[in-house]
């Protein structure tokens, strides 16, 4: 039995478990990983510039009539004019009226959450296991009571109905659990903000469509999934092959064995 501490991420850990338990078991217990192709660098580059763009709007009047400066990370008194400015510029204009809440004002804390080395961790001492993740961004409700996970997604076309929940539900549920377990009350929803190209303009400037999608989240659902995944790894026997499963990696391996 594997008694070492287990650390899982929402994407390479829990999503892999949901996709194929056998591949998951082999990756974490035997370091046998799925073959990887060339990883595209464009989404990562887009992610960085989108974060910088959102940070330009990070600043809000709080409930005590103070304003937070994203550039300094400090709280200071605000005049009515300053407060109005903060309220107007707290969201990128393309999101105004399309999402509930405002950007979390603390840039220093946000940058900690964005780094998997300093980000949020959910710890289960009984299981000797941890779930960790790095948020792209986070919002707060207008009354400042609840946190709202937000994740940027870059794709080639508009998202289809149901794709957001199918591919990203576990990721957003996990972010809710990470926040809640660290003392940050979470709303029952999160946002995906999709960026997909519209046209190329003169000078090589690409225009993007921006589409926010609201997804209901349940951190108790992912807590159960996390426990199931950890307990699955603790089992010694290698899981059976899926019988012509939907896992393309397992199917490829089975077909290759036919030629040995």
XYZ file of N, CA and C in Angstrom:
780
model
N 0.841 -1.200 0.000
C 0.000 0.000 0.000
C 0.875 1.248 0.000
N 0.486 2.234 -0.785
C 1.194 3.507 -0.849
C 0.810 4.351 0.360
N 1.760 4.546 1.289
C 1.478 5.322 2.502
C 2.118 6.695 2.458
N 2.832 7.029 1.382
C 3.449 8.344 1.264
C 2.384 9.421 1.112
N 2.766 10.655 1.448
C 1.832 11.762 1.255
C 1.525 11.904 -0.232
N 0.261 12.065 -0.529
C -0.186 12.221 -1.911
C -0.606 13.668 -2.134
N -0.082 14.273 -3.202
C -0.441 15.642 -3.576
C -1.043 15.610 -4.976
N -2.262 16.087 -5.075
C -2.969 16.087 -6.347
C -3.333 17.504 -6.750
N -3.360 17.742 -8.039
C -3.874 18.997 -8.568
C -5.222 18.715 -9.232
N -6.039 19.734 -9.436
C -7.329 19.498 -10.092
C -7.180 19.008 -11.528
N -6.180 19.514 -12.248
C -6.070 19.222 -13.674
C -5.348 17.906 -13.948
N -4.072 17.818 -13.562
C -3.301 16.608 -13.856
C -3.602 15.472 -12.889
N -4.306 15.761 -11.803
C -4.644 14.737 -10.827
C -6.085 14.272 -10.920
N -7.007 15.093 -10.462
C -8.408 14.677 -10.397
C -9.014 14.464 -11.782
N -8.674 15.331 -12.727
C -9.219 15.138 -14.073
C -8.702 13.855 -14.711
N -7.451 13.519 -14.431
C -6.904 12.268 -14.953
C -7.608 11.073 -14.321
N -7.892 11.161 -13.029
C -8.622 10.086 -12.347
C -10.001 9.886 -12.964
N -10.679 10.969 -13.252
C -12.000 10.876 -13.874
C -11.910 10.336 -15.298
N -10.862 10.711 -15.992
C -10.707 10.298 -17.384
C -10.352 8.822 -17.496
N -9.379 8.378 -16.691
C -8.975 6.970 -16.736
C -8.283 6.593 -15.430
N -8.943 5.859 -14.544
C -8.330 5.468 -13.271
C -7.027 4.692 -13.443
N -6.932 3.882 -14.487
C -5.710 3.093 -14.698
C -4.516 4.004 -15.017
N -4.699 4.941 -15.934
C -3.628 5.891 -16.255
C -3.253 6.710 -15.024
N -4.244 7.076 -14.241
C -4.018 7.832 -13.008
C -3.171 7.021 -12.032
N -3.525 5.770 -11.824
C -2.804 4.899 -10.894
C -1.362 4.711 -11.348
N -1.155 4.466 -12.636
C 0.193 4.266 -13.166
C 1.045 5.529 -13.036
N 0.432 6.680 -13.258
C 1.184 7.935 -13.193
C 1.674 8.228 -11.784
N 0.809 8.032 -10.795
C 1.161 8.428 -9.430
C 1.866 7.323 -8.645
N 1.593 6.088 -8.954
C 2.221 4.995 -8.201
C 3.477 4.442 -8.862
N 3.565 4.536 -10.183
C 4.700 3.936 -10.899
C 5.452 4.939 -11.778
N 5.013 6.192 -11.760
C 5.647 7.231 -12.598
C 5.650 6.856 -14.074
N 4.628 6.133 -14.481
C 4.444 5.802 -15.895
C 3.373 6.743 -16.435
N 3.811 7.727 -17.204
C 2.904 8.784 -17.636
C 2.475 8.585 -19.086
N 1.342 9.144 -19.407
C 0.881 9.124 -20.785
C 1.898 9.838 -21.686
N 2.058 9.375 -22.921
C 2.930 10.100 -23.861
C 2.420 11.523 -24.064
N 3.352 12.445 -24.200
C 2.974 13.843 -24.374
C 3.475 14.359 -25.717
N 2.646 15.132 -26.370
C 3.065 15.789 -27.596
C 3.685 17.141 -27.283
N 3.837 17.944 -28.313
C 4.376 19.291 -28.129
C 3.325 20.139 -27.435
N 3.725 20.782 -26.339
C 2.771 21.596 -25.588
C 2.684 22.981 -26.226
N 1.489 23.431 -26.620
C 1.367 24.748 -27.258
C 1.692 25.872 -26.282
N 2.468 26.835 -26.743
C 2.885 27.931 -25.863
C 1.941 29.128 -25.925
N 1.108 29.198 -26.971
C 0.228 30.356 -27.115
C -0.735 30.525 -25.941
N -1.438 29.468 -25.485
C -2.344 29.660 -24.342
C -1.633 30.186 -23.100
N -0.404 29.697 -22.836
C 0.332 30.186 -21.679
C 0.692 31.649 -21.811
N 1.091 32.054 -23.028
C 1.398 33.462 -23.252
C 0.170 34.337 -23.122
N -0.951 33.871 -23.639
C -2.204 34.604 -23.496
C -2.592 34.740 -22.036
N -2.398 33.677 -21.286
C -2.737 33.683 -19.867
C -1.991 34.795 -19.133
N -0.714 34.958 -19.434
C 0.099 35.975 -18.760
C -0.369 37.384 -19.098
N -0.645 37.648 -20.374
C -1.041 39.009 -20.738
C -2.456 39.318 -20.259
N -3.317 38.307 -20.191
C -4.670 38.536 -19.673
C -4.611 38.872 -18.187
N -3.757 38.190 -17.442
C -3.593 38.511 -16.024
C -3.134 39.950 -15.843
N -2.140 40.362 -16.631
C -1.659 41.747 -16.547
C -2.779 42.724 -16.887
N -3.579 42.380 -17.878
C -4.683 43.236 -18.292
C -5.716 43.374 -17.178
N -6.111 42.263 -16.568
C -7.084 42.310 -15.478
C -6.542 43.106 -14.295
N -5.247 42.972 -14.033
C -4.664 43.665 -12.885
C -4.727 45.181 -13.032
N -4.817 45.680 -14.248
C -4.946 47.122 -14.455
C -6.261 47.655 -13.891
N -7.242 46.770 -13.756
C -8.560 47.178 -13.270
C -8.793 46.775 -11.819
N -7.776 46.207 -11.196
C -7.948 45.677 -9.847
C -7.850 46.802 -8.823
N -8.976 47.245 -8.323
C -9.028 48.285 -7.315
C -10.485 48.600 -7.061
N -10.893 48.646 -5.814
C -12.318 48.796 -5.542
C -12.564 49.538 -4.253
N -13.653 50.246 -4.184
C -14.076 50.846 -2.924
C -14.645 49.760 -2.041
N -14.177 49.691 -0.765
C -14.727 48.672 0.122
C -15.909 49.224 0.898
N -16.488 48.409 1.759
C -17.721 48.774 2.454
C -17.515 49.865 3.497
N -16.254 50.169 3.838
C -15.986 51.206 4.828
C -15.576 52.523 4.177
N -15.807 52.620 2.840
C -15.489 53.863 2.179
C -14.012 54.041 1.929
N -13.271 52.935 1.850
C -11.859 53.007 1.542
C -11.631 52.403 0.174
N -10.511 52.738 -0.406
C -10.178 52.195 -1.718
C -8.870 51.456 -1.637
N -8.779 50.400 -2.425
C -7.574 49.572 -2.441
C -6.831 49.804 -3.738
N -5.546 50.036 -3.644
C -4.719 50.237 -4.820
C -4.026 48.947 -5.189
N -4.262 48.459 -6.396
C -3.623 47.219 -6.820
C -2.125 47.392 -6.979
N -1.700 48.576 -7.377
C -0.274 48.775 -7.615
C 0.529 48.789 -6.328
N -0.036 49.355 -5.250
C 0.709 49.445 -3.996
C 0.358 48.348 -3.021
N -0.832 47.737 -3.182
C -1.259 46.719 -2.239
C -1.678 47.315 -0.917
N -1.915 48.635 -0.867
C -2.251 49.307 0.377
C -3.685 49.802 0.333
N -4.256 49.965 1.528
C -5.595 50.514 1.653
C -5.485 51.957 2.093
N -6.234 52.857 1.460
C -6.169 54.262 1.839
C -7.554 54.863 1.736
N -7.767 56.007 2.413
C -9.058 56.672 2.363
C -9.303 57.195 0.961
N -10.577 57.205 0.569
C -10.904 57.654 -0.779
C -11.964 58.735 -0.713
N -11.788 59.767 -1.527
C -12.823 60.775 -1.657
C -13.942 60.199 -2.497
N -15.052 60.907 -2.582
C -16.169 60.388 -3.364
C -15.779 60.227 -4.821
N -14.951 61.166 -5.335
C -14.505 61.056 -6.712
C -13.631 59.851 -6.929
N -12.706 59.604 -5.989
C -11.834 58.444 -6.101
C -12.635 57.155 -6.020
N -13.593 57.119 -5.088
C -14.398 55.913 -4.923
C -15.149 55.602 -6.206
N -15.686 56.675 -6.847
C -16.412 56.468 -8.084
C -15.496 55.896 -9.158
N -14.249 56.414 -9.216
C -13.303 55.923 -10.199
C -13.019 54.446 -9.993
N -12.807 54.057 -8.730
C -12.516 52.655 -8.449
C -13.689 51.776 -8.848
N -14.903 52.228 -8.536
C -16.067 51.416 -8.852
C -16.223 51.240 -10.364
N -15.909 52.310 -11.119
C -16.098 52.255 -12.558
C -15.043 51.394 -13.252
N -13.843 51.327 -12.680
C -12.752 50.646 -13.371
C -12.404 49.302 -12.757
N -13.278 48.754 -11.905
C -12.912 47.506 -11.241
C -12.977 46.294 -12.142
N -13.718 46.351 -13.205
C -13.817 45.239 -14.156
C -13.412 45.718 -15.541
N -12.780 44.865 -16.333
C -12.581 45.221 -17.737
C -13.927 45.564 -18.368
N -13.975 46.571 -19.219
C -15.272 47.032 -19.747
C -16.071 45.946 -20.449
N -15.385 44.982 -21.064
C -16.115 43.935 -21.789
C -16.823 42.956 -20.858
N -16.556 43.047 -19.544
C -17.236 42.181 -18.580
C -18.300 42.914 -17.774
N -18.314 44.226 -17.847
C -19.273 44.997 -17.059
C -20.698 44.644 -17.469
N -21.529 44.355 -16.470
C -22.911 43.983 -16.714
C -23.106 42.531 -17.116
N -22.008 41.781 -17.249
C -22.101 40.381 -17.664
C -21.717 39.407 -16.556
N -21.125 39.907 -15.493
C -20.738 39.059 -14.365
C -21.196 39.719 -13.077
N -21.368 38.912 -12.048
C -21.724 39.415 -10.729
C -20.457 39.584 -9.900
N -20.360 40.716 -9.193
C -19.221 40.924 -8.322
C -18.160 41.811 -8.945
N -16.984 41.815 -8.329
C -15.870 42.661 -8.739
C -14.574 41.917 -8.459
N -13.500 42.368 -9.062
C -12.214 41.716 -8.855
C -11.766 41.842 -7.409
N -11.218 40.759 -6.869
C -10.639 40.821 -5.533
C -9.531 41.867 -5.543
N -9.556 42.838 -4.623
C -8.647 43.978 -4.727
C -7.200 43.718 -4.334
N -6.930 42.680 -3.573
C -5.588 42.468 -3.025
C -4.690 41.786 -4.060
N -3.897 42.572 -4.774
C -3.045 42.023 -5.823
C -1.947 41.140 -5.255
N -1.391 41.517 -4.122
C -0.319 40.719 -3.516
C -0.821 39.310 -3.197
N -1.995 39.221 -2.588
C -2.570 37.919 -2.267
C -2.934 37.162 -3.536
N -3.466 37.889 -4.526
C -3.843 37.237 -5.778
C -2.635 36.604 -6.449
N -1.510 37.299 -6.429
C -0.297 36.752 -7.039
C 0.210 35.524 -6.291
N 0.002 35.474 -4.985
C 0.357 34.271 -4.225
C -0.518 33.103 -4.652
N -1.796 33.351 -4.828
C -2.719 32.291 -5.239
C -2.446 31.818 -6.660
N -1.845 32.664 -7.482
C -1.574 32.306 -8.871
C -0.368 31.379 -9.020
N 0.429 31.278 -7.995
C 1.651 30.472 -8.042
C 1.412 29.171 -7.288
N 1.630 28.037 -7.942
C 1.342 26.757 -7.288
C 2.257 26.512 -6.098
N 3.404 27.206 -6.041
C 4.302 27.036 -4.895
C 3.788 27.763 -3.654
N 3.058 28.840 -3.851
C 2.562 29.639 -2.723
C 1.043 29.681 -2.683
N 0.407 28.928 -3.562
C -1.044 28.984 -3.676
C -1.764 28.238 -2.571
N -3.060 28.156 -2.722
C -3.917 27.537 -1.721
C -3.771 26.018 -1.728
N -3.882 25.430 -0.539
C -3.762 23.984 -0.383
C -4.883 23.489 0.525
N -5.540 22.421 0.123
C -6.501 21.724 0.979
C -5.800 20.501 1.546
N -5.778 20.386 2.871
C -5.066 19.290 3.526
C -6.050 18.360 4.229
N -5.862 17.067 4.016
C -6.622 16.045 4.725
C -5.617 15.206 5.500
N -5.466 15.510 6.784
C -4.462 14.825 7.600
C -4.787 13.347 7.771
N -6.064 13.021 7.813
C -6.457 11.624 7.976
C -6.008 10.791 6.778
N -6.135 11.350 5.596
C -5.726 10.651 4.380
C -4.245 10.848 4.071
N -3.602 11.774 4.791
C -2.217 12.145 4.484
C -2.103 12.558 3.016
N -2.975 13.495 2.637
C -3.036 13.906 1.237
C -3.389 15.387 1.143
N -2.991 15.985 0.025
C -3.249 17.403 -0.204
C -3.747 17.624 -1.629
N -4.601 18.623 -1.756
C -5.040 19.107 -3.058
C -4.525 20.533 -3.196
N -3.832 20.821 -4.285
C -3.277 22.160 -4.466
C -3.649 22.681 -5.847
N -3.624 23.985 -5.993
C -3.958 24.563 -7.283
C -3.559 26.017 -7.353
N -3.539 26.546 -8.567
C -3.192 27.947 -8.800
C -4.339 28.613 -9.552
N -4.946 29.603 -8.944
C -6.061 30.310 -9.555
C -5.549 31.321 -10.578
N -6.296 31.499 -11.655
C -6.003 32.592 -12.579
C -6.399 33.916 -11.957
N -7.593 33.944 -11.381
C -8.100 35.177 -10.797
C -9.217 34.847 -9.824
N -9.683 35.864 -9.128
C -10.752 35.671 -8.153
C -11.530 36.965 -8.016
N -12.830 36.828 -7.891
C -13.700 37.973 -7.673
C -14.304 37.875 -6.280
N -14.960 38.942 -5.868
C -15.724 38.941 -4.628
C -17.108 39.505 -4.929
N -18.086 39.080 -4.150
C -19.434 39.611 -4.328
C -19.462 41.083 -3.943
N -20.480 41.793 -4.386
C -20.557 43.234 -4.148
C -20.542 43.581 -2.665
N -21.099 42.695 -1.823
C -21.104 42.965 -0.387
C -19.807 42.523 0.288
N -18.891 41.948 -0.477
C -17.598 41.553 0.063
C -17.614 40.288 0.899
N -18.715 39.539 0.891
C -18.837 38.374 1.772
C -18.308 37.082 1.158
N -18.370 36.957 -0.158
C -18.038 35.676 -0.782
C -17.036 35.850 -1.923
N -16.205 34.837 -2.074
C -15.203 34.813 -3.137
C -15.725 33.998 -4.324
N -15.335 34.419 -5.519
C -15.824 33.806 -6.755
C -14.627 33.420 -7.622
N -14.309 32.131 -7.744
C -13.191 31.731 -8.607
C -13.443 32.143 -10.057
N -12.372 32.547 -10.724
C -12.460 32.949 -12.126
C -11.260 32.371 -12.866
N -11.510 31.796 -14.030
C -10.428 31.188 -14.804
C -10.529 31.640 -16.251
N -9.386 31.992 -16.843
C -9.353 32.396 -18.244
C -9.150 31.171 -19.131
N -9.804 31.168 -20.267
C -9.632 30.094 -21.238
C -9.468 30.699 -22.633
N -8.452 30.257 -23.352
C -8.219 30.682 -24.728
C -8.526 29.520 -25.659
N -9.312 29.758 -26.680
C -9.676 28.697 -27.612
C -9.861 29.285 -29.009
N -10.050 28.408 -29.984
C -10.139 28.861 -31.361
C -11.512 29.338 -31.784
N -12.546 28.971 -31.029
C -13.909 29.348 -31.390
C -14.750 29.467 -30.126
N -15.981 29.910 -30.303
C -16.868 30.077 -29.154
C -17.132 28.730 -28.481
N -17.229 28.706 -27.149
C -17.509 27.443 -26.453
C -18.906 26.937 -26.780
N -19.025 25.631 -26.901
C -20.326 25.028 -27.161
C -21.079 24.801 -25.857
N -22.369 24.726 -25.955
C -23.220 24.495 -24.790
C -22.814 23.194 -24.096
N -22.562 23.279 -22.791
C -22.213 22.105 -22.002
C -20.729 21.810 -21.915
N -19.915 22.395 -22.804
C -18.472 22.130 -22.775
C -17.820 22.625 -21.491
N -18.283 23.763 -20.991
C -17.657 24.344 -19.798
C -17.774 23.408 -18.609
N -18.975 22.883 -18.388
C -19.175 21.955 -17.279
C -18.448 20.633 -17.528
N -18.470 20.175 -18.754
C -17.859 18.882 -19.075
C -16.356 18.887 -18.814
N -15.684 19.950 -19.214
C -14.226 19.966 -19.147
C -13.658 20.675 -17.916
N -14.412 21.582 -17.327
C -13.821 22.425 -16.287
C -14.549 22.411 -14.952
N -15.593 21.582 -14.823
C -16.342 21.529 -13.567
C -15.450 21.163 -12.391
N -14.654 20.109 -12.532
C -13.801 19.658 -11.433
C -12.788 20.727 -11.053
N -12.224 21.402 -12.032
C -11.251 22.457 -11.765
C -11.869 23.574 -10.929
N -13.053 24.031 -11.308
C -13.688 25.130 -10.583
C -14.222 24.680 -9.227
N -14.752 23.456 -9.147
C -15.138 22.911 -7.841
C -13.931 22.895 -6.902
N -12.779 22.511 -7.437
C -11.558 22.434 -6.629
C -11.152 23.806 -6.111
N -11.239 24.817 -6.957
C -10.887 26.161 -6.510
C -11.814 26.615 -5.386
N -13.079 26.231 -5.475
C -14.000 26.549 -4.389
C -13.593 25.885 -3.094
N -13.193 24.615 -3.163
C -12.748 23.894 -1.971
C -11.474 24.510 -1.407
N -10.537 24.870 -2.266
C -9.288 25.475 -1.808
C -9.553 26.778 -1.059
N -10.432 27.595 -1.590
C -10.755 28.858 -0.924
C -11.482 28.615 0.391
N -12.533 27.814 0.347
C -13.364 27.577 1.535
C -12.552 26.973 2.670
N -11.697 26.007 2.377
C -10.935 25.319 3.426
C -9.844 26.195 4.027
N -9.542 27.309 3.368
C -8.540 28.234 3.896
C -9.163 29.495 4.485
N -10.460 29.425 4.762
C -11.115 30.518 5.463
C -11.680 31.610 4.586
N -11.831 31.351 3.293
C -12.404 32.337 2.376
C -13.765 31.825 1.904
N -14.856 32.331 2.455
C -16.189 31.846 2.074
C -16.417 31.988 0.571
N -16.996 30.960 -0.019
C -17.115 30.903 -1.477
C -18.574 30.977 -1.903
N -18.827 31.718 -2.977
C -20.152 31.725 -3.587
C -20.413 30.354 -4.209
N -21.646 30.108 -4.587
C -21.974 28.800 -5.175
C -21.807 28.789 -6.693
N -21.031 29.736 -7.196
C -20.775 29.779 -8.634
C -19.372 30.318 -8.897
N -18.906 30.065 -10.104
C -17.602 30.550 -10.558
C -17.760 31.011 -12.004
N -16.705 31.609 -12.546
C -16.749 32.074 -13.932
C -15.580 31.532 -14.739
N -15.878 31.153 -15.972
C -14.869 30.970 -17.005
C -14.986 32.161 -17.946
N -13.865 32.762 -18.298
C -13.868 33.860 -19.264
C -13.113 33.383 -20.501
N -13.863 33.164 -21.570
C -13.280 32.645 -22.805
C -12.805 33.793 -23.701
N -11.622 33.617 -24.257
C -11.090 34.508 -25.280
C -10.904 33.686 -26.557
N -11.550 34.093 -27.645
C -11.378 33.392 -28.914
C -11.316 34.424 -30.044
N -10.487 34.179 -31.059
C -10.184 35.207 -32.058
C -11.376 35.566 -32.934
N -11.414 36.862 -33.274
C -12.454 37.366 -34.171
C -11.869 37.720 -35.535
N -10.787 38.512 -35.535
C -10.161 38.899 -36.796
C -8.754 39.424 -36.539
N -7.965 39.472 -37.606
C -6.633 40.067 -37.548
C -6.702 41.425 -38.231
N -6.250 42.459 -37.532
C -6.278 43.814 -38.051
C -4.891 44.237 -38.529
N -4.835 45.368 -39.162
C -3.569 45.884 -39.677
C -2.551 46.012 -38.545
N -1.319 45.684 -38.861
C -0.277 45.733 -37.845
C -0.173 44.452 -37.041
N -0.920 43.427 -37.451
C -0.860 42.154 -36.732
C -1.625 42.141 -35.431
N -2.510 43.119 -35.230
C -3.298 43.180 -33.997
C -4.518 42.269 -34.139
N -4.636 41.322 -33.237
C -5.725 40.349 -33.275
C -6.838 40.780 -32.324
N -8.045 40.850 -32.833
C -9.206 41.154 -31.996
C -9.802 39.852 -31.478
N -10.176 39.855 -30.200
C -10.739 38.661 -29.574
C -12.173 38.912 -29.125
N -12.991 37.894 -29.276
C -14.287 37.882 -28.610
C -14.074 37.451 -27.166
N -14.867 37.995 -26.267
C -14.762 37.659 -24.846
C -16.127 37.196 -24.367
N -16.175 35.985 -23.828
C -17.457 35.422 -23.391
C -17.321 34.847 -21.985
N -17.944 35.475 -20.978
C -17.952 34.883 -19.635
C -19.049 33.837 -19.509
N -18.745 32.742 -18.839
C -19.718 31.668 -18.604
C -19.779 31.394 -17.106
N -20.977 31.476 -16.564
C -21.191 31.219 -15.135
C -21.457 29.733 -14.919
N -20.758 29.144 -13.962
C -20.906 27.722 -13.663
C -21.176 27.546 -12.173
N -22.202 26.795 -11.837
C -22.477 26.488 -10.438
C -21.428 25.500 -9.936
N -20.940 25.711 -8.723
C -19.885 24.846 -8.190
C -20.313 24.229 -6.866
N -19.662 23.143 -6.510
C -19.965 22.408 -5.282
C -18.653 21.845 -4.746
N -18.097 22.480 -3.707
C -16.797 22.018 -3.217
C -16.911 20.716 -2.435
N -18.107 20.372 -1.967
C -18.268 19.074 -1.303
C -18.205 17.934 -2.318
N -18.672 18.192 -3.514
C -18.595 17.182 -4.572
C -17.141 16.854 -4.888
N -16.299 17.877 -4.973
C -14.896 17.615 -5.306
C -14.135 17.072 -4.105
N -14.591 17.384 -2.897
C -13.963 16.781 -1.718
C -14.139 15.258 -1.750
N -15.330 14.819 -2.118
C -15.593 13.381 -2.231
C -14.758 12.761 -3.358
N -14.661 13.452 -4.470
C -13.848 12.965 -5.585
C -12.385 12.848 -5.167
N -11.893 13.826 -4.425
C -10.513 13.807 -3.934
C -10.279 12.603 -3.026
N -11.190 12.355 -2.110
C -11.058 11.205 -1.209
C -11.065 9.895 -1.991
N -11.961 9.788 -2.966
C -12.019 8.572 -3.785
C -10.709 8.363 -4.545
N -10.165 9.441 -5.097
C -8.930 9.338 -5.872
C -7.759 8.910 -4.997
N -7.659 9.494 -3.800
C -6.565 9.142 -2.889
C -6.686 7.686 -2.456
N -7.876 7.270 -2.066
C -8.075 5.875 -1.644
C -7.794 4.907 -2.789
N -8.100 5.316 -3.996
C -7.815 4.487 -5.159
C -6.312 4.282 -5.322
N -5.529 5.336 -5.080
C -4.073 5.224 -5.197
C -3.476 4.357 -4.099
N -4.137 4.298 -2.960
C -3.611 3.501 -1.847
C -3.713 1.999 -2.130
N -4.555 1.612 -3.059
C -4.706 0.192 -3.381
C -3.510 -0.297 -4.187
N -3.015 -1.470 -3.831
C -1.825 -2.010 -4.485
C -2.069 -2.571 -5.881
N -3.134 -3.349 -6.093
C -3.270 -4.002 -7.401
C -3.415 -2.986 -8.535
N -2.761 -3.268 -9.643
C -2.918 -2.440 -10.829
C -4.337 -2.611 -11.362
N -5.058 -1.531 -11.578
C -6.439 -1.648 -12.069
C -6.499 -2.378 -13.408
N -7.597 -3.058 -13.621
C -7.792 -3.795 -14.864
C -7.845 -2.832 -16.050
N -7.439 -3.362 -17.210
C -7.631 -2.606 -18.444
C -9.120 -2.375 -18.653
N -9.445 -1.211 -19.157
C -10.820 -1.002 -19.579
C -11.058 -1.870 -20.812
N -12.200 -2.496 -20.874
C -12.518 -3.321 -22.034
C -12.863 -2.408 -23.207
N -11.871 -2.224 -24.091
C -12.039 -1.302 -25.221
C -12.604 0.029 -24.730
N -11.940 0.556 -23.734
C -12.447 1.740 -23.052
C -12.372 2.973 -23.938
N -12.899 4.063 -23.428
C -12.828 5.324 -24.138
C -11.464 5.982 -23.978
N -10.614 5.435 -23.129
C -9.275 5.995 -22.947
C -8.427 5.626 -24.159
N -8.084 6.601 -24.969
C -7.346 6.323 -26.203
C -5.944 5.792 -25.921
N -5.385 6.140 -24.766
C -4.052 5.660 -24.422
C -4.082 4.173 -24.078
N -5.077 3.765 -23.300
C -5.213 2.343 -22.966
C -5.528 1.516 -24.207
N -6.384 2.039 -25.065
C -6.736 1.326 -26.290
C -5.502 1.170 -27.173
N -4.717 2.243 -27.311
C -3.495 2.176 -28.119
C -2.542 1.127 -27.558
N -2.396 1.106 -26.228
C -1.483 0.147 -25.609
C -1.957 -1.293 -25.836
N -3.246 -1.522 -25.703
C -3.787 -2.864 -25.925
C -3.561 -3.315 -27.366
N -3.770 -2.399 -28.296
C -3.569 -2.750 -29.706
C -2.107 -3.056 -29.988
N -1.202 -2.309 -29.376
C 0.228 -2.540 -29.588
C 0.649 -3.906 -29.056
N 0.051 -4.319 -27.934
C 0.409 -5.612 -27.348
C 0.029 -6.778 -28.255
N -0.927 -6.557 -29.141
C -1.337 -7.613 -30.058
C -0.228 -7.982 -31.040
N 0.749 -7.085 -31.202
C 1.811 -7.319 -32.183
C 3.100 -7.819 -31.541
N 3.097 -8.020 -30.215
C 4.290 -8.549 -29.541
C 4.492 -10.028 -29.869
